[in-house]
């Protein structure tokens, strides 16, 4: 069993401190899913450091509070394709 990475103190994408745990692994203490209250970024604690650490998160995908406040719209989720 792989233990989860240490939960970050801030969001990897926007550096906000308001994080919440959304889900826990079915097997205790394996992983958690966290979500940022400001930018809504979600990640599993077992993801690579580039997805879980603010220092390693790709700069081109980072967001500031101003980016979020001035966003023209949140992209809509497209409808499911017919099968």
PDB file of N, CA and C in Angstrom:
ATOM      1  N   UNK A   1       0.832  -1.180   0.000  1.00  0.00           N
ATOM      2  CA  UNK A   1       0.000   0.000   0.000  1.00  0.00           C
ATOM      3  C   UNK A   1       0.877   1.244   0.000  1.00  0.00           C
ATOM      4  N   UNK A   2       0.494   2.239  -0.806  1.00  0.00           N
ATOM      5  CA  UNK A   2       1.225   3.483  -0.873  1.00  0.00           C
ATOM      6  C   UNK A   2       0.508   4.527  -0.039  1.00  0.00           C
ATOM      7  N   UNK A   3       1.203   5.124   0.896  1.00  0.00           N
ATOM      8  CA  UNK A   3       0.599   6.175   1.712  1.00  0.00           C
ATOM      9  C   UNK A   3       0.436   7.440   0.880  1.00  0.00           C
ATOM     10  N   UNK A   4      -0.602   8.246   1.162  1.00  0.00           N
ATOM     11  CA  UNK A   4      -0.785   9.470   0.404  1.00  0.00           C
ATOM     12  C   UNK A   4       0.343  10.453   0.659  1.00  0.00           C
ATOM     13  N   UNK A   5       0.570  11.332  -0.340  1.00  0.00           N
ATOM     14  CA  UNK A   5       1.518  12.420  -0.144  1.00  0.00           C
ATOM     15  C   UNK A   5       1.029  13.260   1.018  1.00  0.00           C
ATOM     16  N   UNK A   6       1.909  14.010   1.632  1.00  0.00           N
ATOM     17  CA  UNK A   6       1.484  14.916   2.685  1.00  0.00           C
ATOM     18  C   UNK A   6       0.529  15.927   2.080  1.00  0.00           C
ATOM     19  N   UNK A   7      -0.610  16.113   2.696  1.00  0.00           N
ATOM     20  CA  UNK A   7      -1.586  17.063   2.177  1.00  0.00           C
ATOM     21  C   UNK A   7      -0.990  18.458   2.186  1.00  0.00           C
ATOM     22  N   UNK A   8      -1.125  19.185   1.081  1.00  0.00           N
ATOM     23  CA  UNK A   8      -0.551  20.519   1.018  1.00  0.00           C
ATOM     24  C   UNK A   8      -1.320  21.489   1.906  1.00  0.00           C
ATOM     25  N   UNK A   9      -0.667  22.559   2.303  1.00  0.00           N
ATOM     26  CA  UNK A   9      -1.318  23.593   3.107  1.00  0.00           C
ATOM     27  C   UNK A   9      -2.071  24.566   2.217  1.00  0.00           C
ATOM     28  N   UNK A  10      -1.711  24.573   0.921  1.00  0.00           N
ATOM     29  CA  UNK A  10      -2.356  25.479  -0.035  1.00  0.00           C
ATOM     30  C   UNK A  10      -2.628  24.761  -1.347  1.00  0.00           C
ATOM     31  N   UNK A  11      -3.517  25.325  -2.145  1.00  0.00           N
ATOM     32  CA  UNK A  11      -3.849  24.771  -3.453  1.00  0.00           C
ATOM     33  C   UNK A  11      -2.643  24.860  -4.390  1.00  0.00           C
ATOM     34  N   UNK A  12      -2.335  23.787  -5.105  1.00  0.00           N
ATOM     35  CA  UNK A  12      -1.223  23.830  -6.053  1.00  0.00           C
ATOM     36  C   UNK A  12      -1.445  24.839  -7.179  1.00  0.00           C
ATOM     37  N   UNK A  13      -2.697  25.088  -7.565  1.00  0.00           N
ATOM     38  CA  UNK A  13      -2.986  25.961  -8.713  1.00  0.00           C
ATOM     39  C   UNK A  13      -3.092  27.433  -8.336  1.00  0.00           C
ATOM     40  N   UNK A  14      -3.773  27.768  -7.228  1.00  0.00           N
ATOM     41  CA  UNK A  14      -4.003  29.192  -6.927  1.00  0.00           C
ATOM     42  C   UNK A  14      -3.454  29.636  -5.578  1.00  0.00           C
ATOM     43  N   UNK A  15      -2.862  28.726  -4.837  1.00  0.00           N
ATOM     44  CA  UNK A  15      -2.250  29.001  -3.534  1.00  0.00           C
ATOM     45  C   UNK A  15      -3.229  29.425  -2.448  1.00  0.00           C
ATOM     46  N   UNK A  16      -4.510  29.143  -2.624  1.00  0.00           N
ATOM     47  CA  UNK A  16      -5.493  29.442  -1.586  1.00  0.00           C
ATOM     48  C   UNK A  16      -5.386  28.401  -0.480  1.00  0.00           C
ATOM     49  N   UNK A  17      -5.700  28.793   0.738  1.00  0.00           N
ATOM     50  CA  UNK A  17      -5.597  27.884   1.880  1.00  0.00           C
ATOM     51  C   UNK A  17      -6.881  27.115   2.162  1.00  0.00           C
ATOM     52  N   UNK A  18      -7.974  27.468   1.489  1.00  0.00           N
ATOM     53  CA  UNK A  18      -9.270  26.834   1.762  1.00  0.00           C
ATOM     54  C   UNK A  18      -9.408  25.537   0.965  1.00  0.00           C
ATOM     55  N   UNK A  19      -8.934  24.449   1.544  1.00  0.00           N
ATOM     56  CA  UNK A  19      -9.015  23.137   0.912  1.00  0.00           C
ATOM     57  C   UNK A  19      -9.997  22.280   1.691  1.00  0.00           C
ATOM     58  N   UNK A  20     -10.674  21.394   0.970  1.00  0.00           N
ATOM     59  CA  UNK A  20     -11.564  20.453   1.655  1.00  0.00           C
ATOM     60  C   UNK A  20     -11.329  19.058   1.102  1.00  0.00           C
ATOM     61  N   UNK A  21     -11.549  18.087   1.940  1.00  0.00           N
ATOM     62  CA  UNK A  21     -11.441  16.696   1.527  1.00  0.00           C
ATOM     63  C   UNK A  21     -12.782  16.289   0.945  1.00  0.00           C
ATOM     64  N   UNK A  22     -12.765  15.803  -0.291  1.00  0.00           N
ATOM     65  CA  UNK A  22     -13.979  15.424  -1.013  1.00  0.00           C
ATOM     66  C   UNK A  22     -14.243  13.924  -0.886  1.00  0.00           C
ATOM     67  N   UNK A  23     -13.179  13.126  -0.875  1.00  0.00           N
ATOM     68  CA  UNK A  23     -13.340  11.669  -0.813  1.00  0.00           C
ATOM     69  C   UNK A  23     -12.114  11.028  -0.184  1.00  0.00           C
ATOM     70  N   UNK A  24     -12.332   9.835   0.355  1.00  0.00           N
ATOM     71  CA  UNK A  24     -11.260   9.010   0.916  1.00  0.00           C
ATOM     72  C   UNK A  24     -11.243   7.700   0.143  1.00  0.00           C
ATOM     73  N   UNK A  25     -10.085   7.082   0.062  1.00  0.00           N
ATOM     74  CA  UNK A  25      -9.989   5.794  -0.620  1.00  0.00           C
ATOM     75  C   UNK A  25     -10.807   4.743   0.125  1.00  0.00           C
ATOM     76  N   UNK A  26     -11.315   3.745  -0.620  1.00  0.00           N
ATOM     77  CA  UNK A  26     -12.063   2.666   0.034  1.00  0.00           C
ATOM     78  C   UNK A  26     -11.206   1.909   1.047  1.00  0.00           C
ATOM     79  N   UNK A  27      -9.912   1.841   0.781  1.00  0.00           N
ATOM     80  CA  UNK A  27      -8.981   1.235   1.725  1.00  0.00           C
ATOM     81  C   UNK A  27      -8.424   2.378   2.575  1.00  0.00           C
ATOM     82  N   UNK A  28      -8.590   2.348   3.866  1.00  0.00           N
ATOM     83  CA  UNK A  28      -8.164   3.463   4.712  1.00  0.00           C
ATOM     84  C   UNK A  28      -6.713   3.886   4.507  1.00  0.00           C
ATOM     85  N   UNK A  29      -6.507   5.197   4.514  1.00  0.00           N
ATOM     86  CA  UNK A  29      -5.177   5.818   4.470  1.00  0.00           C
ATOM     87  C   UNK A  29      -4.368   5.567   3.202  1.00  0.00           C
ATOM     88  N   UNK A  30      -5.035   5.295   2.075  1.00  0.00           N
ATOM     89  CA  UNK A  30      -4.311   5.113   0.819  1.00  0.00           C
ATOM     90  C   UNK A  30      -4.267   6.421   0.037  1.00  0.00           C
ATOM     91  N   UNK A  31      -5.404   7.111  -0.097  1.00  0.00           N
ATOM     92  CA  UNK A  31      -5.445   8.404  -0.771  1.00  0.00           C
ATOM     93  C   UNK A  31      -6.668   9.190  -0.331  1.00  0.00           C
ATOM     94  N   UNK A  32      -6.638  10.494  -0.647  1.00  0.00           N
ATOM     95  CA  UNK A  32      -7.777  11.384  -0.445  1.00  0.00           C
ATOM     96  C   UNK A  32      -7.919  12.210  -1.714  1.00  0.00           C
ATOM     97  N   UNK A  33      -9.109  12.708  -1.973  1.00  0.00           N
ATOM     98  CA  UNK A  33      -9.325  13.665  -3.044  1.00  0.00           C
ATOM     99  C   UNK A  33      -9.582  15.003  -2.364  1.00  0.00           C
ATOM    100  N   UNK A  34      -8.797  16.010  -2.743  1.00  0.00           N
ATOM    101  CA  UNK A  34      -8.913  17.347  -2.173  1.00  0.00           C
ATOM    102  C   UNK A  34      -9.439  18.316  -3.220  1.00  0.00           C
ATOM    103  N   UNK A  35     -10.110  19.383  -2.765  1.00  0.00           N
ATOM    104  CA  UNK A  35     -10.603  20.414  -3.673  1.00  0.00           C
ATOM    105  C   UNK A  35     -10.340  21.785  -3.072  1.00  0.00           C
ATOM    106  N   UNK A  36      -9.949  22.710  -3.927  1.00  0.00           N
ATOM    107  CA  UNK A  36      -9.744  24.100  -3.534  1.00  0.00           C
ATOM    108  C   UNK A  36     -11.092  24.823  -3.586  1.00  0.00           C
ATOM    109  N   UNK A  37     -11.399  25.583  -2.548  1.00  0.00           N
ATOM    110  CA  UNK A  37     -12.664  26.322  -2.497  1.00  0.00           C
ATOM    111  C   UNK A  37     -12.677  27.504  -3.463  1.00  0.00           C
ATOM    112  N   UNK A  38     -11.510  28.061  -3.793  1.00  0.00           N
ATOM    113  CA  UNK A  38     -11.473  29.249  -4.657  1.00  0.00           C
ATOM    114  C   UNK A  38     -11.490  28.877  -6.142  1.00  0.00           C
ATOM    115  N   UNK A  39     -10.568  28.046  -6.597  1.00  0.00           N
ATOM    116  CA  UNK A  39     -10.463  27.770  -8.038  1.00  0.00           C
ATOM    117  C   UNK A  39     -11.103  26.436  -8.440  1.00  0.00           C
ATOM    118  N   UNK A  40     -11.532  25.655  -7.460  1.00  0.00           N
ATOM    119  CA  UNK A  40     -12.213  24.374  -7.661  1.00  0.00           C
ATOM    120  C   UNK A  40     -11.312  23.253  -8.187  1.00  0.00           C
ATOM    121  N   UNK A  41     -10.004  23.468  -8.209  1.00  0.00           N
ATOM    122  CA  UNK A  41      -9.066  22.429  -8.622  1.00  0.00           C
ATOM    123  C   UNK A  41      -9.209  21.238  -7.690  1.00  0.00           C
ATOM    124  N   UNK A  42      -9.206  20.028  -8.249  1.00  0.00           N
ATOM    125  CA  UNK A  42      -9.305  18.797  -7.458  1.00  0.00           C
ATOM    126  C   UNK A  42      -8.139  17.882  -7.814  1.00  0.00           C
ATOM    127  N   UNK A  43      -7.641  17.172  -6.808  1.00  0.00           N
ATOM    128  CA  UNK A  43      -6.558  16.240  -7.049  1.00  0.00           C
ATOM    129  C   UNK A  43      -6.557  15.150  -5.985  1.00  0.00           C
ATOM    130  N   UNK A  44      -6.008  14.014  -6.366  1.00  0.00           N
ATOM    131  CA  UNK A  44      -5.843  12.899  -5.436  1.00  0.00           C
ATOM    132  C   UNK A  44      -4.452  13.038  -4.814  1.00  0.00           C
ATOM    133  N   UNK A  45      -4.332  12.742  -3.554  1.00  0.00           N
ATOM    134  CA  UNK A  45      -3.059  12.932  -2.857  1.00  0.00           C
ATOM    135  C   UNK A  45      -1.941  12.030  -3.363  1.00  0.00           C
ATOM    136  N   UNK A  46      -2.254  11.020  -4.151  1.00  0.00           N
ATOM    137  CA  UNK A  46      -1.219  10.140  -4.703  1.00  0.00           C
ATOM    138  C   UNK A  46      -0.767  10.572  -6.098  1.00  0.00           C
ATOM    139  N   UNK A  47      -1.265  11.703  -6.585  1.00  0.00           N
ATOM    140  CA  UNK A  47      -0.845  12.214  -7.896  1.00  0.00           C
ATOM    141  C   UNK A  47       0.622  12.633  -7.830  1.00  0.00           C
ATOM    142  N   UNK A  48       1.273  12.766  -8.990  1.00  0.00           N
ATOM    143  CA  UNK A  48       2.667  13.216  -9.003  1.00  0.00           C
ATOM    144  C   UNK A  48       2.805  14.615  -8.398  1.00  0.00           C
ATOM    145  N   UNK A  49       3.990  14.916  -7.918  1.00  0.00           N
ATOM    146  CA  UNK A  49       4.268  16.204  -7.269  1.00  0.00           C
ATOM    147  C   UNK A  49       3.883  17.385  -8.165  1.00  0.00           C
ATOM    148  N   UNK A  50       4.029  17.251  -9.470  1.00  0.00           N
ATOM    149  CA  UNK A  50       3.691  18.357 -10.377  1.00  0.00           C
ATOM    150  C   UNK A  50       2.193  18.693 -10.344  1.00  0.00           C
ATOM    151  N   UNK A  51       1.382  17.824  -9.750  1.00  0.00           N
ATOM    152  CA  UNK A  51      -0.062  18.072  -9.626  1.00  0.00           C
ATOM    153  C   UNK A  51      -0.476  18.422  -8.200  1.00  0.00           C
ATOM    154  N   UNK A  52       0.418  18.174  -7.237  1.00  0.00           N
ATOM    155  CA  UNK A  52       0.045  18.348  -5.832  1.00  0.00           C
ATOM    156  C   UNK A  52       0.827  19.423  -5.089  1.00  0.00           C
ATOM    157  N   UNK A  53       1.926  19.883  -5.652  1.00  0.00           N
ATOM    158  CA  UNK A  53       2.781  20.854  -4.969  1.00  0.00           C
ATOM    159  C   UNK A  53       2.750  22.208  -5.676  1.00  0.00           C
ATOM    160  N   UNK A  54       2.490  23.285  -4.947  1.00  0.00           N
ATOM    161  CA  UNK A  54       2.495  24.617  -5.574  1.00  0.00           C
ATOM    162  C   UNK A  54       3.829  24.954  -6.242  1.00  0.00           C
ATOM    163  N   UNK A  55       4.924  24.487  -5.674  1.00  0.00           N
ATOM    164  CA  UNK A  55       6.241  24.782  -6.253  1.00  0.00           C
ATOM    165  C   UNK A  55       6.484  24.058  -7.569  1.00  0.00           C
ATOM    166  N   UNK A  56       5.868  22.904  -7.752  1.00  0.00           N
ATOM    167  CA  UNK A  56       6.087  22.101  -8.955  1.00  0.00           C
ATOM    168  C   UNK A  56       4.950  22.215  -9.972  1.00  0.00           C
ATOM    169  N   UNK A  57       3.828  22.823  -9.586  1.00  0.00           N
ATOM    170  CA  UNK A  57       2.681  22.936 -10.491  1.00  0.00           C
ATOM    171  C   UNK A  57       3.075  23.811 -11.688  1.00  0.00           C
ATOM    172  N   UNK A  58       2.750  23.412 -12.929  1.00  0.00           N
ATOM    173  CA  UNK A  58       3.168  24.180 -14.111  1.00  0.00           C
ATOM    174  C   UNK A  58       2.691  25.634 -14.057  1.00  0.00           C
ATOM    175  N   UNK A  59       3.624  26.532 -14.211  1.00  0.00           N
ATOM    176  CA  UNK A  59       3.327  27.964 -14.088  1.00  0.00           C
ATOM    177  C   UNK A  59       2.245  28.423 -15.065  1.00  0.00           C
ATOM    178  N   UNK A  60       2.226  27.878 -16.268  1.00  0.00           N
ATOM    179  CA  UNK A  60       1.248  28.329 -17.265  1.00  0.00           C
ATOM    180  C   UNK A  60      -0.192  27.987 -16.884  1.00  0.00           C
ATOM    181  N   UNK A  61      -0.371  27.056 -15.933  1.00  0.00           N
ATOM    182  CA  UNK A  61      -1.715  26.674 -15.493  1.00  0.00           C
ATOM    183  C   UNK A  61      -2.088  27.274 -14.135  1.00  0.00           C
ATOM    184  N   UNK A  62      -1.187  28.009 -13.520  1.00  0.00           N
ATOM    185  CA  UNK A  62      -1.489  28.625 -12.225  1.00  0.00           C
ATOM    186  C   UNK A  62      -2.498  29.753 -12.404  1.00  0.00           C
ATOM    187  N   UNK A  63      -3.229  30.030 -11.326  1.00  0.00           N
ATOM    188  CA  UNK A  63      -4.234  31.099 -11.352  1.00  0.00           C
ATOM    189  C   UNK A  63      -4.064  31.968 -10.117  1.00  0.00           C
ATOM    190  N   UNK A  64      -4.393  33.246 -10.266  1.00  0.00           N
ATOM    191  CA  UNK A  64      -4.398  34.157  -9.128  1.00  0.00           C
ATOM    192  C   UNK A  64      -5.849  34.457  -8.771  1.00  0.00           C
ATOM    193  N   UNK A  65      -6.057  35.082  -7.634  1.00  0.00           N
ATOM    194  CA  UNK A  65      -7.410  35.477  -7.244  1.00  0.00           C
ATOM    195  C   UNK A  65      -7.990  36.425  -8.295  1.00  0.00           C
ATOM    196  N   UNK A  66      -7.154  37.288  -8.867  1.00  0.00           N
ATOM    197  CA  UNK A  66      -7.618  38.213  -9.912  1.00  0.00           C
ATOM    198  C   UNK A  66      -8.023  37.453 -11.181  1.00  0.00           C
ATOM    199  N   UNK A  67      -7.244  36.458 -11.576  1.00  0.00           N
ATOM    200  CA  UNK A  67      -7.600  35.643 -12.746  1.00  0.00           C
ATOM    201  C   UNK A  67      -8.994  35.052 -12.576  1.00  0.00           C
ATOM    202  N   UNK A  68      -9.270  34.541 -11.386  1.00  0.00           N
ATOM    203  CA  UNK A  68     -10.548  33.894 -11.121  1.00  0.00           C
ATOM    204  C   UNK A  68     -11.679  34.930 -11.094  1.00  0.00           C
ATOM    205  N   UNK A  69     -11.442  36.047 -10.420  1.00  0.00           N
ATOM    206  CA  UNK A  69     -12.471  37.084 -10.295  1.00  0.00           C
ATOM    207  C   UNK A  69     -12.825  37.727 -11.633  1.00  0.00           C
ATOM    208  N   UNK A  70     -11.867  37.801 -12.543  1.00  0.00           N
ATOM    209  CA  UNK A  70     -12.108  38.473 -13.821  1.00  0.00           C
ATOM    210  C   UNK A  70     -12.343  37.511 -14.985  1.00  0.00           C
ATOM    211  N   UNK A  71     -12.470  36.232 -14.692  1.00  0.00           N
ATOM    212  CA  UNK A  71     -12.746  35.261 -15.754  1.00  0.00           C
ATOM    213  C   UNK A  71     -14.084  35.591 -16.401  1.00  0.00           C
ATOM    214  N   UNK A  72     -14.127  35.562 -17.719  1.00  0.00           N
ATOM    215  CA  UNK A  72     -15.355  35.895 -18.426  1.00  0.00           C
ATOM    216  C   UNK A  72     -16.435  34.858 -18.186  1.00  0.00           C
ATOM    217  N   UNK A  73     -16.035  33.593 -18.146  1.00  0.00           N
ATOM    218  CA  UNK A  73     -16.994  32.532 -17.865  1.00  0.00           C
ATOM    219  C   UNK A  73     -16.254  31.258 -17.507  1.00  0.00           C
ATOM    220  N   UNK A  74     -16.949  30.399 -16.827  1.00  0.00           N
ATOM    221  CA  UNK A  74     -16.409  29.068 -16.550  1.00  0.00           C
ATOM    222  C   UNK A  74     -16.860  28.208 -17.715  1.00  0.00           C
ATOM    223  N   UNK A  75     -15.938  27.530 -18.390  1.00  0.00           N
ATOM    224  CA  UNK A  75     -16.327  26.708 -19.547  1.00  0.00           C
ATOM    225  C   UNK A  75     -17.392  25.678 -19.158  1.00  0.00           C
ATOM    226  N   UNK A  76     -18.363  25.542 -20.008  1.00  0.00           N
ATOM    227  CA  UNK A  76     -19.422  24.552 -19.775  1.00  0.00           C
ATOM    228  C   UNK A  76     -18.905  23.161 -20.084  1.00  0.00           C
ATOM    229  N   UNK A  77     -19.444  22.188 -19.398  1.00  0.00           N
ATOM    230  CA  UNK A  77     -19.109  20.799 -19.687  1.00  0.00           C
ATOM    231  C   UNK A  77     -19.940  20.389 -20.901  1.00  0.00           C
ATOM    232  N   UNK A  78     -19.296  19.908 -21.967  1.00  0.00           N
ATOM    233  CA  UNK A  78     -20.058  19.538 -23.164  1.00  0.00           C
ATOM    234  C   UNK A  78     -20.939  18.332 -22.903  1.00  0.00           C
ATOM    235  N   UNK A  79     -22.026  18.216 -23.661  1.00  0.00           N
ATOM    236  CA  UNK A  79     -22.899  17.042 -23.484  1.00  0.00           C
ATOM    237  C   UNK A  79     -22.168  15.754 -23.870  1.00  0.00           C
ATOM    238  N   UNK A  80     -22.600  14.657 -23.272  1.00  0.00           N
ATOM    239  CA  UNK A  80     -22.006  13.366 -23.605  1.00  0.00           C
ATOM    240  C   UNK A  80     -22.306  13.012 -25.058  1.00  0.00           C
ATOM    241  N   UNK A  81     -21.354  12.421 -25.710  1.00  0.00           N
ATOM    242  CA  UNK A  81     -21.562  11.967 -27.087  1.00  0.00           C
ATOM    243  C   UNK A  81     -22.487  10.759 -27.075  1.00  0.00           C
ATOM    244  N   UNK A  82     -23.346  10.703 -28.059  1.00  0.00           N
ATOM    245  CA  UNK A  82     -24.244   9.554 -28.188  1.00  0.00           C
ATOM    246  C   UNK A  82     -23.454   8.322 -28.577  1.00  0.00           C
ATOM    247  N   UNK A  83     -23.841   7.189 -28.047  1.00  0.00           N
ATOM    248  CA  UNK A  83     -23.130   5.940 -28.377  1.00  0.00           C
ATOM    249  C   UNK A  83     -23.936   5.134 -29.339  1.00  0.00           C
TER     250      UNK A  83
END
